[in-house]
CSV table of C-alpha atoms and ligand atoms in Angstrom, one decimal:
chain,number,residue,atom,x,y,z
B,13,MET,CA,-49.4,-55.2,24.2
B,14,GLN,CA,-47.7,-53.9,27.1
B,15,ARG,CA,-44.5,-51.8,26.0
B,16,ILE,CA,-41.4,-51.8,28.4
B,17,VAL,CA,-38.7,-49.8,28.6
B,18,VAL,CA,-35.8,-50.8,31.6
B,19,LEU,CA,-32.4,-49.1,31.4
B,20,ALA,CA,-30.0,-51.8,32.9
B,21,GLY,CA,-26.5,-51.7,34.2
B,22,GLY,CA,-24.9,-55.6,34.3
B,23,ILE,CA,-25.7,-57.8,37.2
B,24,GLY,CA,-28.8,-55.9,38.8
B,25,GLY,CA,-30.3,-54.7,35.5
B,26,ALA,CA,-29.7,-58.3,33.9
B,27,ARG,CA,-31.3,-60.1,36.9
B,28,PHE,CA,-34.4,-58.0,37.1
B,29,LEU,CA,-34.9,-58.5,33.6
B,30,ARG,CA,-35.6,-62.1,34.4
B,31,GLY,CA,-38.0,-61.5,36.7
B,32,LEU,CA,-39.7,-59.3,34.7
B,33,LYS,CA,-39.6,-61.7,31.4
B,34,SER,CA,-41.5,-64.3,33.6
B,35,ALA,CA,-44.2,-61.1,35.4
B,36,ALA,CA,-45.1,-60.1,31.7
B,37,PRO,CA,-44.1,-62.6,29.6
B,38,ASP,CA,-46.8,-61.0,26.7
B,39,ALA,CA,-44.9,-57.7,27.2
B,40,ASP,CA,-42.7,-56.1,24.4
B,41,ILE,CA,-39.5,-55.1,26.7
B,42,THR,CA,-37.1,-52.7,25.0
B,43,VAL,CA,-33.2,-53.0,27.1
B,44,ILE,CA,-31.6,-49.7,26.8
B,45,GLY,CA,-28.0,-50.6,28.2
B,46,ASN,CA,-25.2,-49.1,29.7
B,47,THR,CA,-22.2,-48.9,27.8
B,48,GLY,CA,-20.2,-46.1,30.1
B,49,ASP,CA,-18.0,-49.5,31.4
B,50,ASP,CA,-16.6,-50.5,28.0
B,51,ILE,CA,-13.0,-51.1,27.3
B,52,HIS,CA,-10.4,-52.0,24.9
B,53,LEU,CA,-8.3,-55.1,25.7
B,54,PHE,CA,-5.8,-56.5,23.6
B,55,GLY,CA,-6.9,-55.1,20.8
B,56,LEU,CA,-10.7,-56.1,21.4
B,57,LYS,CA,-14.0,-54.1,22.3
B,58,VAL,CA,-15.5,-55.5,25.2
B,59,CYS,CA,-19.0,-54.6,26.6
B,60,PRO,CA,-19.4,-55.9,30.3
B,61,ASP,CA,-23.0,-54.9,30.6
B,62,LEU,CA,-24.4,-55.9,27.4
B,63,ASP,CA,-22.9,-58.8,27.4
B,64,THR,CA,-24.1,-59.6,31.1
B,65,VAL,CA,-27.9,-59.0,30.1
B,66,MET,CA,-27.1,-60.5,26.8
B,67,TYR,CA,-25.8,-63.9,28.5
B,68,THR,CA,-28.3,-63.6,31.8
B,69,LEU,CA,-31.5,-63.4,29.4
B,70,GLY,CA,-30.1,-65.9,26.9
B,71,GLY,CA,-29.1,-68.4,29.3
B,72,GLY,CA,-25.4,-68.5,29.0
B,73,ILE,CA,-24.3,-66.9,32.2
B,74,ASP,CA,-21.9,-68.1,34.5
B,75,GLU,CA,-24.8,-67.6,37.5
B,76,GLU,CA,-22.5,-67.9,40.4
B,77,LYS,CA,-20.3,-64.9,39.5
B,78,GLY,CA,-23.5,-63.1,37.7
B,79,TRP,CA,-21.0,-62.1,34.8
B,80,GLY,CA,-19.1,-64.3,32.2
B,81,ARG,CA,-20.1,-67.0,30.4
B,82,ASP,CA,-21.0,-70.1,31.9
B,83,GLY,CA,-19.0,-73.3,32.0
B,84,GLU,CA,-16.2,-71.0,31.3
B,85,SER,CA,-12.4,-71.6,31.2
B,86,PHE,CA,-8.9,-69.4,30.7
B,87,ALA,CA,-6.7,-71.0,28.5
B,88,VAL,CA,-6.1,-67.4,26.1
B,89,LYS,CA,-5.8,-64.8,29.5
B,90,GLU,CA,-3.0,-67.9,30.8
B,91,GLU,CA,-1.2,-68.0,27.4
B,92,LEU,CA,-1.2,-64.1,27.2
B,93,ALA,CA,0.3,-63.8,30.9
B,94,ALA,CA,2.6,-66.6,30.0
B,95,TYR,CA,4.3,-63.9,27.5
B,96,GLY,CA,3.8,-61.0,30.1
B,97,VAL,CA,0.6,-59.6,28.0
B,98,GLY,CA,-2.1,-58.0,31.0
B,99,PRO,CA,-4.0,-56.9,32.5
B,100,GLN,CA,-4.4,-60.0,34.6
B,101,TRP,CA,-6.7,-58.0,36.8
B,102,PHE,CA,-9.9,-58.5,34.3
B,103,GLY,CA,-10.9,-61.8,33.7
B,104,LEU,CA,-12.0,-62.9,30.1
B,105,GLY,CA,-12.8,-66.1,29.5
B,106,ASP,CA,-12.0,-68.4,26.4
B,107,ARG,CA,-15.6,-68.5,25.4
B,108,ASP,CA,-16.7,-65.1,26.1
B,109,PHE,CA,-13.4,-63.8,24.1
B,110,ALA,CA,-15.4,-65.0,21.1
B,111,THR,CA,-17.9,-62.7,21.8
B,112,HIS,CA,-15.7,-60.3,21.6
B,113,ILE,CA,-13.6,-61.3,18.7
B,114,VAL,CA,-17.0,-61.1,16.8
B,115,ARG,CA,-17.9,-57.6,18.0
B,116,THR,CA,-14.4,-56.4,17.5
B,117,GLN,CA,-14.4,-57.8,13.7
B,118,MET,CA,-18.0,-56.4,13.3
B,119,MET,CA,-17.2,-52.9,14.0
B,120,GLY,CA,-14.2,-52.9,12.5
B,121,ALA,CA,-15.9,-53.8,8.6
B,122,GLY,CA,-17.9,-50.4,10.1
B,123,TYR,CA,-21.0,-51.7,12.0
B,124,PRO,CA,-22.0,-49.8,15.0
B,125,LEU,CA,-22.1,-51.1,17.8
B,126,SER,CA,-26.0,-51.5,17.5
B,127,ALA,CA,-26.3,-53.5,14.5
B,128,VAL,CA,-23.2,-55.5,16.7
B,129,THR,CA,-25.7,-56.0,19.5
B,130,GLU,CA,-28.4,-57.0,17.3
B,131,ALA,CA,-26.4,-59.7,15.3
B,132,LEU,CA,-25.3,-61.2,18.9
B,133,CYS,CA,-28.3,-61.3,20.1
B,134,ALA,CA,-29.8,-63.4,17.3
B,135,ARG,CA,-27.7,-66.1,18.5
B,136,TRP,CA,-28.9,-65.6,22.2
B,137,GLN,CA,-33.0,-64.8,21.9
B,138,PRO,CA,-32.9,-62.6,25.1
B,139,GLY,CA,-36.2,-62.4,24.6
B,140,VAL,CA,-35.9,-58.5,24.4
B,141,ARG,CA,-34.8,-55.8,22.6
B,142,LEU,CA,-31.1,-55.2,23.6
B,143,LEU,CA,-29.9,-51.6,22.6
B,144,PRO,CA,-27.0,-50.2,23.6
B,145,MET,CA,-27.8,-46.7,25.0
B,146,THR,CA,-25.4,-45.2,22.3
B,147,ASP,CA,-23.4,-46.0,19.4
B,148,ASP,CA,-20.8,-43.6,20.2
B,149,ARG,CA,-17.5,-43.8,22.5
B,150,VAL,CA,-18.3,-42.8,26.2
B,151,GLU,CA,-15.9,-44.2,28.8
B,152,THR,CA,-16.6,-44.1,32.0
B,153,HIS,CA,-13.6,-42.1,34.5
B,154,VAL,CA,-12.9,-42.0,37.8
B,155,LEU,CA,-11.4,-39.1,39.3
B,156,ILE,CA,-9.3,-40.1,42.3
B,157,ASP,CA,-6.0,-39.5,45.2
B,158,THR,CA,-2.5,-40.4,43.5
B,159,ALA,CA,-1.4,-40.5,47.0
B,160,ASP,CA,-4.0,-43.2,47.6
B,161,LEU,CA,-2.1,-45.1,45.3
B,162,ALA,CA,1.0,-45.3,47.0
B,163,GLY,CA,2.0,-48.6,48.1
B,164,SER,CA,0.0,-50.2,45.5
B,165,ASP,CA,1.2,-48.6,42.5
B,166,GLY,CA,4.2,-47.1,43.5
B,167,ALA,CA,2.8,-43.7,42.4
B,168,GLU,CA,4.2,-40.9,44.7
B,169,GLU,CA,3.6,-37.6,43.0
B,170,GLN,CA,0.8,-35.9,44.8
B,171,GLY,CA,-2.4,-35.2,43.1
B,172,ARG,CA,-5.3,-36.4,40.5
B,173,LYS,CA,-5.9,-38.6,38.0
B,174,ALA,CA,-8.7,-40.2,36.0
B,175,VAL,CA,-8.9,-44.0,35.5
B,176,HIS,CA,-10.9,-45.9,33.8
B,177,PHE,CA,-14.3,-47.6,35.8
B,178,GLN,CA,-13.5,-51.1,35.3
B,179,GLU,CA,-9.3,-49.9,37.0
B,180,TYR,CA,-11.4,-48.2,39.6
B,181,TRP,CA,-14.3,-51.3,40.0
B,182,VAL,CA,-11.9,-54.6,39.3
B,183,ARG,CA,-8.5,-53.6,39.9
B,184,LEU,CA,-8.7,-51.0,42.6
B,185,ARG,CA,-12.2,-53.0,44.0
B,186,ALA,CA,-13.5,-48.9,45.1
B,187,SER,CA,-10.9,-49.0,47.1
B,188,VAL,CA,-9.9,-45.9,47.5
B,189,ASP,CA,-12.4,-42.7,47.8
B,190,ALA,CA,-13.7,-41.3,44.1
B,191,HIS,CA,-13.7,-37.6,43.9
B,192,ALA,CA,-16.1,-37.6,40.6
B,193,VAL,CA,-17.7,-39.8,38.0
B,194,VAL,CA,-17.0,-38.9,34.8
B,195,PRO,CA,-18.6,-40.0,31.7
B,196,VAL,CA,-16.3,-39.2,28.9
B,197,GLY,CA,-18.1,-38.6,25.8
B,198,ALA,CA,-21.4,-38.8,26.9
B,199,ASP,CA,-22.1,-35.1,26.3
B,200,THR,CA,-21.6,-35.0,22.5
B,201,ALA,CA,-23.1,-38.8,22.3
B,202,LYS,CA,-26.7,-39.0,20.4
B,203,PRO,CA,-28.7,-42.1,21.8
B,204,ALA,CA,-28.7,-45.0,19.6
B,205,PRO,CA,-30.8,-45.8,16.5
B,206,GLY,CA,-34.3,-46.6,18.3
B,207,VAL,CA,-33.9,-45.4,21.8
B,208,LEU,CA,-35.7,-42.4,21.4
B,209,GLU,CA,-38.1,-44.3,20.1
B,210,ALA,CA,-38.6,-47.1,21.8
B,211,ILE,CA,-39.2,-44.2,25.0
B,212,ALA,CA,-41.3,-42.6,23.3
B,213,GLU,CA,-43.7,-45.1,22.0
B,214,ALA,CA,-43.7,-46.9,26.5
B,215,ASP,CA,-46.5,-47.6,28.3
B,216,VAL,CA,-44.1,-47.8,31.4
B,217,VAL,CA,-40.1,-47.1,32.2
B,218,LEU,CA,-38.3,-48.9,34.7
B,219,PHE,CA,-35.2,-48.3,36.7
B,220,PRO,CA,-34.2,-51.6,37.4
B,221,PRO,CA,-31.8,-52.3,41.0
B,222,SER,CA,-29.1,-51.0,39.0
B,223,ASN,CA,-26.2,-48.4,39.9
B,224,PRO,CA,-28.0,-45.0,40.0
B,225,VAL,CA,-24.3,-43.5,39.0
B,226,VAL,CA,-22.6,-45.5,37.0
B,227,SER,CA,-25.5,-47.6,35.6
B,228,VAL,CA,-28.9,-45.7,35.3
B,229,GLY,CA,-27.0,-42.3,35.6
B,230,THR,CA,-24.3,-42.6,32.5
B,231,ILE,CA,-27.6,-43.6,30.5
B,232,LEU,CA,-29.5,-40.4,31.3
B,233,ALA,CA,-26.6,-38.6,31.0
B,234,VAL,CA,-26.7,-39.1,27.3
B,235,PRO,CA,-28.0,-36.1,25.7
B,236,GLY,CA,-32.4,-36.3,25.2
B,237,ILE,CA,-32.9,-39.9,26.9
B,238,ARG,CA,-34.1,-38.1,30.2
B,239,GLU,CA,-35.7,-35.3,28.3
B,240,ALA,CA,-37.2,-38.0,26.6
B,241,ILE,CA,-38.4,-39.6,29.4
B,242,ALA,CA,-39.5,-37.2,31.5
B,243,GLU,CA,-41.3,-35.8,28.5
B,244,ALA,CA,-43.3,-39.4,27.5
B,245,GLY,CA,-46.1,-38.5,30.2
B,246,VAL,CA,-46.0,-42.3,31.4
B,247,PRO,CA,-45.4,-43.5,34.0
B,248,VAL,CA,-41.6,-44.2,35.8
B,249,VAL,CA,-41.0,-46.3,38.3
B,250,GLY,CA,-37.7,-47.6,39.6
B,251,LEU,CA,-36.0,-50.4,42.3
B,252,SER,CA,-33.8,-49.3,45.0
B,253,PRO,CA,-30.7,-51.0,44.2
B,254,ILE,CA,-29.5,-49.8,48.2
B,255,VAL,CA,-31.1,-51.5,50.9
B,256,GLY,CA,-30.4,-51.2,54.3
B,257,ASP,CA,-28.3,-48.1,54.0
B,258,ALA,CA,-25.6,-50.2,51.5
B,259,PRO,CA,-25.7,-51.8,48.1
B,260,VAL,CA,-27.2,-55.5,47.7
B,261,ARG,CA,-23.6,-56.4,46.1
B,262,GLY,CA,-20.8,-54.3,44.7
B,263,MET,CA,-19.3,-50.7,46.2
B,264,ALA,CA,-22.2,-48.3,44.8
B,265,ASP,CA,-21.7,-46.5,48.1
B,266,LYS,CA,-18.4,-44.9,46.8
B,267,VAL,CA,-19.5,-43.5,43.9
B,268,LEU,CA,-22.4,-42.6,45.4
B,269,ALA,CA,-20.3,-40.5,47.5
B,270,ALA,CA,-18.6,-39.1,44.9
B,271,VAL,CA,-21.4,-37.8,43.4
B,272,GLY,CA,-22.8,-36.1,47.1
B,273,VAL,CA,-25.9,-38.8,47.6
B,274,GLU,CA,-25.9,-40.5,50.9
B,275,THR,CA,-25.9,-44.5,50.4
B,276,SER,CA,-29.9,-44.9,51.0
B,277,ALA,CA,-32.9,-45.9,49.2
B,278,ALA,CA,-34.4,-42.8,49.8
B,279,ALA,CA,-31.6,-40.5,48.8
B,280,VAL,CA,-31.4,-42.2,45.5
B,281,ALA,CA,-34.9,-41.7,44.6
B,282,ARG,CA,-34.6,-37.7,45.6
B,283,HIS,CA,-31.7,-38.3,43.4
B,284,TYR,CA,-33.4,-39.3,40.4
B,285,GLY,CA,-36.1,-36.2,41.5
B,286,SER,CA,-39.7,-36.3,41.2
B,287,GLY,CA,-39.0,-34.7,37.8
B,288,LEU,CA,-38.1,-38.0,36.3
B,289,LEU,CA,-39.4,-40.6,38.9
B,290,ASP,CA,-43.3,-41.3,39.4
B,291,GLY,CA,-42.7,-44.2,41.6
B,292,TRP,CA,-40.2,-45.8,43.7
B,293,LEU,CA,-40.2,-49.5,45.6
B,294,VAL,CA,-37.6,-50.0,48.9
B,295,ASP,CA,-37.1,-52.9,50.5
B,296,GLU,CA,-39.3,-54.1,53.2
B,297,THR,CA,-35.6,-53.2,55.8
B,298,ASP,CA,-36.4,-49.6,54.6
B,299,ALA,CA,-39.9,-49.1,55.4
B,300,GLY,CA,-39.1,-46.1,57.6
B,301,ALA,CA,-38.2,-44.1,54.4
B,302,VAL,CA,-41.6,-44.4,52.7
B,303,ALA,CA,-43.0,-41.3,54.0
B,304,GLY,CA,-39.6,-38.9,53.1
B,305,VAL,CA,-39.8,-40.1,49.3
B,306,GLU,CA,-43.5,-39.6,49.1
B,307,GLU,CA,-42.6,-35.8,51.1
B,308,ALA,CA,-40.4,-35.6,48.0
B,309,GLY,CA,-43.5,-36.1,45.4
B,310,ILE,CA,-42.3,-40.1,44.5
B,311,ARG,CA,-45.1,-42.2,45.4
B,312,CYS,CA,-43.0,-45.2,47.6
B,313,ARG,CA,-43.7,-48.6,49.0
B,314,ALA,CA,-42.0,-51.1,50.8
B,315,VAL,CA,-41.7,-54.6,49.5
B,316,PRO,CA,-39.2,-57.5,49.4
B,317,LEU,CA,-36.5,-56.7,47.1
B,318,MET,CA,-33.8,-59.0,47.3
B,319,MET,CA,-33.7,-61.4,44.0
B,320,THR,CA,-33.1,-64.6,45.8
B,321,ASP,CA,-34.6,-66.8,43.3
B,322,ALA,CA,-36.9,-66.2,40.3
B,323,GLU,CA,-39.9,-66.0,41.9
B,324,ALA,CA,-38.9,-63.5,43.8
B,325,THR,CA,-37.4,-61.5,41.8
B,326,ALA,CA,-40.9,-61.9,39.1
B,327,ARG,CA,-42.9,-60.4,42.0
B,328,MET,CA,-40.5,-57.4,42.5
B,329,ALA,CA,-41.4,-56.6,38.6
B,330,ARG,CA,-45.1,-57.5,39.5
B,331,GLU,CA,-44.9,-54.5,42.5
B,332,ALA,CA,-43.5,-52.6,39.5
B,333,LEU,CA,-45.6,-53.1,37.0
B,334,ARG,CA,-48.5,-52.6,39.4
B,335,MET,CA,-47.2,-49.2,41.0
B,336,ALA,CA,-47.2,-48.1,37.3
B,337,GLU,CA,-50.7,-49.0,37.2
B,338,GLU,CA,-51.7,-46.8,40.1
B,339,VAL,CA,-49.5,-44.0,39.0
B,340,ARG,CA,-51.5,-43.9,35.3
B,341,ALA,CA,-54.8,-44.1,37.0
Q,26,LIG,P1,-23.3,-54.2,37.1
Q,26,LIG,O1,-23.5,-53.2,36.2
Q,26,LIG,O2,-22.9,-55.4,37.1
Q,26,LIG,O3,-22.4,-53.2,38.6
Q,26,LIG,O4,-24.9,-54.0,37.6
Q,26,LIG,P2,-26.3,-53.0,37.9
Q,26,LIG,O5,-25.4,-52.3,37.4
Q,26,LIG,O6,-27.0,-53.5,37.2
Q,26,LIG,O7,-26.5,-53.6,39.6
Q,26,LIG,C1,-25.7,-53.6,40.8
Q,26,LIG,C2,-26.5,-52.6,42.0
Q,26,LIG,O8,-27.7,-54.3,41.7
Q,26,LIG,C3,-26.0,-52.9,42.7
Q,26,LIG,O9,-25.8,-51.4,43.4
Q,26,LIG,C4,-26.4,-53.7,43.9
Q,26,LIG,O10,-26.4,-52.9,45.0
Q,26,LIG,C5,-27.6,-54.2,43.2
Q,26,LIG,N1,-28.4,-55.3,43.2
Q,26,LIG,C6,-27.6,-56.4,43.3
Q,26,LIG,N2,-28.5,-57.9,43.7
Q,26,LIG,C7,-29.7,-57.0,43.9
Q,26,LIG,C8,-30.6,-57.3,44.5
Q,26,LIG,O11,-30.9,-59.0,44.9
Q,26,LIG,N3,-31.9,-56.8,45.4
Q,26,LIG,C9,-31.8,-55.1,45.4
Q,26,LIG,N4,-32.3,-54.5,45.5
Q,26,LIG,N5,-30.5,-54.5,44.1
Q,26,LIG,C10,-29.5,-55.6,44.0
Q,27,LIG,CA1,-21.7,-52.4,35.3
């Protein structure tokens, strides 16, 4: 049985995983999920990327939005707002709230996030083993100019301040420049139980079209994970989240700029580097980037990379596995 390890963020990772499951129905898939986006709201621990993977693979996702529960209502949020209790900018629905209540309750009882995630997955049956990258608290912060907030926020003092990733992404919609992206706590975090073992036992490691900075980059920032992948001696193949020099959805260009990486499929491949990446798939639109990526020592091919439907996504997964075979040969 083929053992596949996937480093996943939220929507891009989750949708790709759905394609991978149909492309390789008999494979044993372990997902290492990003927890740098986690946030405490209303006293509850919210793990947006883990939940997006769990709901998407478990059949509970809001397909249109790509995150949150299907058939959602927002009565709790409205009641909280009536008390003047926010934030209003983060959309937690009633059904979703239950997940966060269960998670927070279990963590309060002393269970680590990995055990809680396993318990939540017992309901959702995602068909993969979903592991948080770490059980330790890691929180991605984004450094912005306070002057950029004037008007929107009333801030007048000049200088820089760090805001939580969700505040940057959801509240500010990445409308101001990011000067740095810091996964606070990552430097002392330990990989969650099973993470290093899964990598060591993998036949192939895949980077789905997830955000290279705040999703895959954050997972790689946990000491030991990057090293384990590089040392596993198995093909590592990625799929570009950048198509035609722009993110397919979202604002990845803003956080790529913060780490000095151009928004292009080739620049993201070079950012991961040939020390980590063996193969890289770019969209057909970016066929012109193939030669440059290969010059950097990374096998590269242009194929359709738009996850428009289940079959298109499964084809992407098959291409990634095919490239892994070529690397191995
Ligand atoms: P997030 O945590 O919800 O932001 O999700 P991820 O980090 O997993 O993925 C976000 C990335 O997925 C974005 O940078 C998008 O450009 C990329 N993405 C979304 N849909 C597609 C698609 O259909 N094709 C490709 N190639 N990338 C996509
Ligand atoms: Ca995310």
